[in-house]
Structures are given as C-alpha cells and as structure tokens.
Short mmCIF file of C-alpha atoms and ligand atoms in Angstrom, two decimals:
data_model
loop_
_atom_site.label_atom_id
_atom_site.label_comp_id
_atom_site.label_asym_id
_atom_site.label_seq_id
_atom_site.Cartn_x
_atom_site.Cartn_y
_atom_site.Cartn_z
CA MET A 1 33.11 126.76 206.86
CA VAL A 2 29.38 127.76 205.38
CA SER A 3 29.19 131.14 203.94
CA CYS A 4 26.26 133.07 202.49
CA LEU A 5 26.79 134.75 199.51
CA LYS A 6 24.22 137.10 197.32
CA PRO A 7 25.12 136.55 194.03
CA GLN A 8 22.77 138.47 192.21
CA SER A 9 20.15 141.34 193.82
CA SER A 10 17.38 143.22 191.79
CA ASN A 11 13.86 145.13 192.48
CA GLU A 12 11.42 143.46 190.44
CA ASP A 13 9.93 140.43 192.05
CA ASP A 14 9.16 139.71 195.46
CA SER A 15 10.51 136.32 195.59
CA VAL A 16 14.03 135.22 197.88
CA ILE A 17 15.70 132.31 196.18
CA LEU A 18 18.54 130.16 198.63
CA PHE A 19 20.54 127.93 197.60
CA SER A 20 23.26 125.75 198.33
CA THR A 21 26.89 125.09 196.47
CA SER A 22 30.06 123.59 197.20
CA ASN A 23 31.20 125.54 194.67
CA SER A 24 32.68 128.57 195.70
CA SER A 25 33.36 130.04 192.31
CA ILE A 26 30.06 131.39 192.57
CA SER A 27 30.52 135.00 191.62
CA PRO A 28 5.76 132.94 206.73
CA SER A 29 4.19 131.77 208.38
CA SER A 30 3.08 132.86 211.53
CA SER A 31 -0.94 132.49 212.56
CA SER A 32 -1.54 136.17 211.51
CA PHE A 33 0.18 135.50 207.91
CA ASN A 34 -2.88 133.22 207.68
CA HIS A 35 -5.60 135.01 208.14
CA SER A 36 -4.02 138.83 206.47
CA PRO A 37 -3.24 138.82 202.61
CA PRO A 38 0.42 137.90 202.25
CA PRO A 39 2.58 140.07 202.24
CA SER A 40 3.95 141.80 199.06
CA SER A 41 7.63 141.89 200.40
CA TYR A 42 9.55 138.89 202.44
CA LYS A 43 12.48 139.70 205.15
CA LEU A 44 13.97 135.78 205.86
CA SER A 45 16.35 136.60 209.48
CA ILE A 46 18.46 134.14 210.59
CA LYS A 47 19.43 135.03 213.65
CA ASN A 48 22.67 132.85 215.51
CA LEU A 49 21.44 129.42 214.64
CA THR A 50 23.07 126.20 216.24
CA TYR A 51 22.36 123.19 215.65
CA THR A 52 23.53 120.15 217.56
CA LEU A 53 23.17 116.75 216.38
CA HIS A 54 22.75 113.97 219.19
CA PRO A 55 23.03 110.81 217.18
CA HIS A 56 20.82 107.67 218.23
CA LYS A 57 22.61 105.08 220.10
CA THR A 58 22.85 102.54 217.55
CA ILE A 59 21.05 99.08 218.35
CA ILE A 60 23.06 95.57 218.93
CA PRO A 61 22.46 92.44 220.75
CA PHE A 62 22.58 92.87 225.00
CA SER A 63 25.66 90.72 225.04
CA PHE A 64 27.38 93.21 223.15
CA SER A 65 26.20 96.66 224.28
CA HIS A 66 28.97 96.84 227.12
CA LEU A 67 31.69 97.05 224.19
CA THR A 68 29.20 100.33 222.62
CA GLN A 69 29.98 103.77 223.52
CA LYS A 70 27.18 106.63 223.98
CA PRO A 71 27.73 108.27 220.47
CA HIS A 72 28.72 111.80 221.06
CA PRO A 73 27.01 115.12 219.92
CA ILE A 74 28.45 116.75 216.68
CA ASN A 75 28.01 120.38 216.69
CA ILE A 76 26.96 121.31 213.18
CA LEU A 77 26.35 124.59 212.94
CA LYS A 78 27.29 127.32 215.17
CA SER A 79 26.29 130.70 215.65
CA VAL A 80 24.52 131.35 211.71
CA SER A 81 23.62 134.87 211.16
CA PHE A 82 22.28 136.37 207.89
CA VAL A 83 19.13 138.28 206.12
CA ALA A 84 17.66 137.81 202.73
CA ARG A 85 15.39 139.78 201.28
CA THR A 86 12.91 139.78 198.54
CA SER A 87 14.49 139.22 195.21
CA GLU A 88 17.09 138.30 196.40
CA ILE A 89 19.30 135.19 195.50
CA VAL A 90 20.98 133.86 198.31
CA ALA A 91 23.68 131.01 198.10
CA VAL A 92 24.86 129.11 201.02
CA VAL A 93 28.77 128.31 199.78
CA GLY A 94 31.04 125.51 201.67
CA PRO A 95 32.49 122.14 201.18
CA SER A 96 31.08 119.22 201.68
CA GLY A 97 29.97 118.32 205.37
CA THR A 98 30.28 121.42 206.31
CA GLY A 99 26.25 121.85 207.07
CA LYS A 100 24.83 123.73 203.87
CA SER A 101 21.89 120.65 203.67
CA THR A 102 21.64 120.76 207.49
CA LEU A 103 21.20 124.84 207.56
CA LEU A 104 18.59 124.77 204.12
CA ARG A 105 16.63 121.74 206.12
CA ILE A 106 16.09 123.66 208.78
CA ILE A 107 15.12 127.18 207.31
CA ALA A 108 13.02 124.96 205.07
CA GLY A 109 11.19 123.66 208.38
CA ARG A 110 12.01 120.09 206.97
CA VAL A 111 13.22 119.17 210.75
CA LYS A 112 11.30 117.55 213.92
CA ASP A 113 10.19 120.15 216.32
CA LYS A 114 12.32 118.89 219.20
CA ASP A 115 15.19 120.02 216.45
CA PHE A 116 14.14 123.31 215.95
CA ASN A 117 14.92 126.95 218.43
CA PRO A 118 12.08 128.91 217.49
CA LYS A 119 14.03 132.07 218.57
CA THR A 120 16.63 131.68 215.95
CA ILE A 121 14.18 132.24 212.46
CA SER A 122 12.07 135.69 212.21
CA ILE A 123 10.29 136.43 208.77
CA ASN A 124 8.99 140.15 208.32
CA ASP A 125 10.03 140.21 212.34
CA GLN A 126 7.72 137.51 213.46
CA PRO A 127 9.14 134.63 214.87
CA MET A 128 8.55 131.11 213.31
CA SER A 129 7.91 128.89 216.22
CA THR A 130 7.24 125.29 214.70
CA PRO A 131 9.03 123.88 211.55
CA SER A 132 5.36 123.73 210.18
CA HIS A 133 5.26 127.87 209.97
CA LEU A 134 8.49 127.83 207.83
CA ARG A 135 7.13 124.65 205.52
CA LYS A 136 3.69 126.63 204.24
CA ILE A 137 6.09 129.81 202.80
CA CYS A 138 9.14 127.70 201.75
CA GLY A 139 9.11 125.60 198.54
CA PHE A 140 12.30 123.30 199.54
CA VAL A 141 14.05 121.31 196.72
CA SER A 142 16.11 118.93 198.58
CA GLN A 143 19.80 117.15 197.33
CA GLU A 144 18.16 114.16 196.22
CA ASP A 145 15.52 113.89 193.81
CA ASN A 146 11.97 112.14 195.26
CA LEU A 147 10.21 111.86 192.05
CA LEU A 148 8.40 108.85 191.08
CA PRO A 149 10.38 107.17 188.07
CA LEU A 150 7.37 105.82 186.47
CA LEU A 151 5.48 108.69 185.91
CA THR A 152 5.74 111.58 183.02
CA VAL A 153 6.78 115.21 183.74
CA LYS A 154 3.41 116.41 183.49
CA GLU A 155 1.69 113.51 185.25
CA THR A 156 4.42 114.09 188.42
CA LEU A 157 3.64 118.32 187.92
CA LEU A 158 -0.20 117.25 187.94
CA PHE A 159 0.39 115.36 190.96
CA SER A 160 1.74 118.15 192.86
CA ALA A 161 -0.71 120.70 192.33
CA LYS A 162 -3.60 117.85 193.50
CA PHE A 163 -2.03 118.19 196.79
CA ARG A 164 -0.92 121.98 196.84
CA LEU A 165 -3.59 123.50 195.37
CA LYS A 166 -6.27 122.34 196.47
CA GLU A 167 -9.03 125.25 196.37
CA MET A 168 -8.15 125.24 192.52
CA THR A 169 -10.63 123.38 190.11
CA PRO A 170 -8.64 120.31 188.28
CA LYS A 171 -8.87 122.79 184.44
CA GLU A 172 -7.53 125.12 186.81
CA ARG A 173 -4.89 122.79 188.00
CA GLU A 174 -3.99 121.79 184.76
CA LEU A 175 -3.87 125.44 183.67
CA ARG A 176 -1.23 126.49 186.05
CA VAL A 177 0.73 123.35 185.04
CA GLU A 178 1.22 123.91 181.47
CA ASN A 179 2.21 127.20 182.11
CA LEU A 180 4.71 125.82 184.19
CA MET A 181 5.88 123.29 182.34
CA HIS A 182 6.49 126.75 179.88
CA GLU A 183 8.45 128.56 182.51
CA LEU A 184 10.92 125.68 183.17
CA GLY A 185 11.59 124.73 179.58
CA LEU A 186 9.71 121.01 180.21
CA PHE A 187 6.88 121.93 177.49
CA HIS A 188 8.33 119.70 174.95
CA VAL A 189 9.25 116.50 176.99
CA GLN A 190 5.79 116.65 179.17
CA ASP A 191 4.55 113.62 178.08
CA SER A 192 8.31 111.59 178.80
CA PHE A 193 9.04 109.63 181.91
CA VAL A 194 11.03 111.21 184.82
CA GLY A 195 12.93 107.56 185.15
CA ASP A 196 16.00 107.05 187.07
CA GLU A 197 19.08 105.63 186.77
CA GLU A 198 18.04 102.33 185.81
CA ASN A 199 15.27 103.76 182.95
CA ARG A 200 16.19 105.68 181.54
CA GLY A 201 13.54 109.38 181.45
CA VAL A 202 14.55 112.57 180.65
CA SER A 203 17.48 114.57 180.99
CA GLY A 204 19.24 114.89 184.76
CA GLY A 205 18.96 118.85 184.15
CA GLU A 206 14.95 118.30 182.73
CA ARG A 207 14.61 116.50 186.28
CA LYS A 208 15.61 119.17 188.46
CA ARG A 209 13.76 121.04 187.00
CA VAL A 210 10.67 119.13 187.42
CA SER A 211 12.12 119.11 191.29
CA ILE A 212 11.59 122.60 191.26
CA GLY A 213 8.74 122.63 189.39
CA VAL A 214 7.08 120.25 192.04
CA ASP A 215 7.40 122.69 194.75
CA MET A 216 6.95 125.54 193.64
CA ILE A 217 3.50 124.80 191.88
CA HIS A 218 2.13 127.13 194.65
CA ASN A 219 4.50 129.43 194.04
CA PRO A 220 5.85 129.99 197.60
CA PRO A 221 7.57 133.43 198.47
CA ILE A 222 10.61 131.90 199.48
CA LEU A 223 12.06 129.26 197.21
CA VAL A 224 15.24 126.88 199.05
CA LEU A 225 17.35 124.63 196.38
CA ASP A 226 20.08 122.63 197.90
CA GLU A 227 22.52 121.72 195.66
CA PRO A 228 20.69 122.33 192.50
CA THR A 229 23.05 121.97 189.75
CA SER A 230 24.85 118.93 191.73
CA GLY A 231 25.41 116.31 189.02
CA LEU A 232 25.07 118.17 186.27
CA ASP A 233 27.57 118.96 183.55
CA SER A 234 28.36 122.58 182.56
CA THR A 235 25.95 123.21 180.42
CA SER A 236 23.38 121.67 181.77
CA ALA A 237 24.60 123.74 185.08
CA LEU A 238 24.47 126.99 183.39
CA HIS A 239 21.29 126.52 181.76
CA LEU A 240 19.74 125.97 184.98
CA LYS A 241 21.78 129.28 186.30
CA HIS A 242 19.87 131.09 183.29
CA PHE A 243 16.81 129.57 184.51
CA GLN A 244 17.01 130.85 188.13
CA TYR A 245 17.54 134.40 186.60
CA ILE A 246 14.45 133.99 184.17
CA PHE A 247 12.66 132.25 187.06
CA LYS A 248 13.78 135.11 189.52
CA LYS A 249 12.46 137.54 187.38
CA GLU A 250 9.51 136.22 185.83
CA LEU A 251 7.58 134.10 187.87
CA PHE A 252 7.17 135.99 191.03
CA LEU A 253 6.31 139.21 189.33
N1 LIG B 1 21.50 112.69 210.66
C1 LIG B 1 22.52 112.56 210.76
N2 LIG B 1 23.50 112.08 211.46
C2 LIG B 1 24.83 111.43 211.19
N3 LIG B 1 25.75 112.75 210.84
C3 LIG B 1 24.88 113.92 210.57
C4 LIG B 1 23.39 113.89 209.95
N4 LIG B 1 22.84 114.82 209.20
C5 LIG B 1 24.28 115.34 208.90
N5 LIG B 1 24.92 114.82 209.66
C6 LIG B 1 26.77 114.94 209.10
O1 LIG B 1 26.86 116.80 209.41
C7 LIG B 1 27.46 117.73 208.73
C8 LIG B 1 27.05 118.86 207.93
O2 LIG B 1 25.79 117.28 206.92
P1 LIG B 1 25.22 118.47 205.60
O3 LIG B 1 24.75 117.13 204.71
O4 LIG B 1 24.47 119.36 206.18
O5 LIG B 1 26.71 118.39 204.79
P2 LIG B 1 26.78 119.49 203.45
O6 LIG B 1 27.08 120.49 203.54
O7 LIG B 1 25.15 119.81 202.93
O8 LIG B 1 27.87 118.14 202.84
P3 LIG B 1 27.47 117.88 200.73
O9 LIG B 1 28.31 119.40 200.53
O10 LIG B 1 27.69 116.94 201.05
O11 LIG B 1 25.79 118.17 200.80
C9 LIG B 1 28.18 116.23 208.14
O12 LIG B 1 29.30 115.94 209.02
C10 LIG B 1 27.20 114.89 208.12
O13 LIG B 1 27.60 113.72 208.23
MG1 LIG B 2 24.57 118.91 201.34
#
C-alpha cells in the first residue's frame, strides 16, 4: 500500500515538494493561471485517484497468435486522496511495485491524455483538465537519471535553461545557472562531466542534484521527486535530505 506522509512543514516558503521513497522510516496551470500573476500559495488536491493499466497485447507471428491470451488489466492505484499545501514536503511511502512512481507521474502530468482523469487532480481548487496543465506547474525528477553523460554539469543546466527560460537573455540564463549551482552545492564540479556507469563523472549524489537542478531551473511551484535518494549510500542520502530542507527554505522565498 502507498501512504503519504508529511515529514516536515514550515510557513517560510511557497513551494510544495512531493517525493517517493521505499524507506518507511522517514519520520496550475489551468488556462486562467496562464494569464494572471502566479498565485502566492498552492494547494494540490488529489481526490479518489484510481489508475488501471491496460497492457498492450504482444505482437507475435500470426501462426502462434492462438497461444496468447489477452493481457489482463492491472489495477495500480485505488482511490488515492490527499492534499499538499505550500511550504509542505509530502512523502509517498510504500514497498517496491505498489505504485509510487505511477502516482507521481500522474500528478506531474507525465501520462498520456487518454490515461488522465480530469476530475481527480486540482490545484487551488481548479480541476486540471489535461496533463499538460500539470506539466507547466510541476517539476518532475524521475526515478531514473535522464542526463547526457558527455555534458558537464554547467552545460547540462545551461541546456535545460535554454529550453525552459526562453524569455531570458543568454547572460541572464548563465547567472541563473550559476546561482543554482551554488544553491545545489555543484559550483565546484561545474566543469566535470556528468558521466554514467561506463564513463565515471561526478558522484551519485551530485548527479542526482544535477537532475533536480534540470527540473527546477524555472522555479516550479510544485516539485515532484521520485526516489531522490535511491542508489545513494547513507551519507549521500543524508546530504540530499539536508539539501532538500535547505532548498525548501531558501529557493522559493
Ligand atoms: N507500463 C507498465 N507495464 C506493465 N506494468 C506496469 C507498467 N507501469 C507500471 N506497472 C506495474 O505497476 C506496478 C506499480 O509500478 P510503480 O513503478 O508505480 O511502482 P513503485 O512503487 O514506484 O516501485 P519501486 O519502488 O520499485 O520504484 C508494478 O507492479 C509495475 O510492474
Ligand atoms: Mg518507483
């Protein structure tokens, strides 16, 4: 079963952070949002969210098709409801395979239109009608790293800034990237390669922070992190947790 915890809360900022973890020991854009100033606070409401996966039938040669059965639908989420407000960090906790990533992907709008139920997610009491509305408001750091190993830390963040901060000049983007690298503790490794399993680059914890930087370059009001500490040793995980709290207090003031 997936549960939602609120491990920490303060009134000092205007962000909501949602993250998933398998470790149970952890103590809008509707069209009106596009044309009005951003709200100063956010309330994300999930109500009776249910998700059933309909797997595709495997394509096999016609002569064997009588041997295959139609795949059964898989009920992944059943009536999930919770509310997350500004200045809160909400943790989604549950064993492997219970639907944490599925839940976070839906909340962050990373699903196809046909898989999205517009009645289940609202922001500031305005129902989100399509996943693209959610994508505009929610930064999403997926469980797997999607970074280019041959780019440096700074190049990676500049690349993201180029796409997400189109209204800024190159100089302004560079300044934003430099500030972000300071905030994420990445300034000293800005010219190191991101790397991957085969070509070693920055450390696992630093790579995770680069992934977070890529998705928070434009200061999304809601940040969704899927297993931000998975694969890290306990010291790196603790560092990242500490960073989350620092980040929560400082970045969205
Ligand atoms: N596209 C898919 N095809 C087949 N099964 C899927 C698909 N997406 C999700 N599932 C199944 O749905 C269940 C929930 O998956 P999900 O990735 O959300 O779990 P999780 O809680 O994030 O697990 P973990 O802690 O291991 O990351 C799993 O049993 C998974 O195998
Ligand atoms: Mg997962």
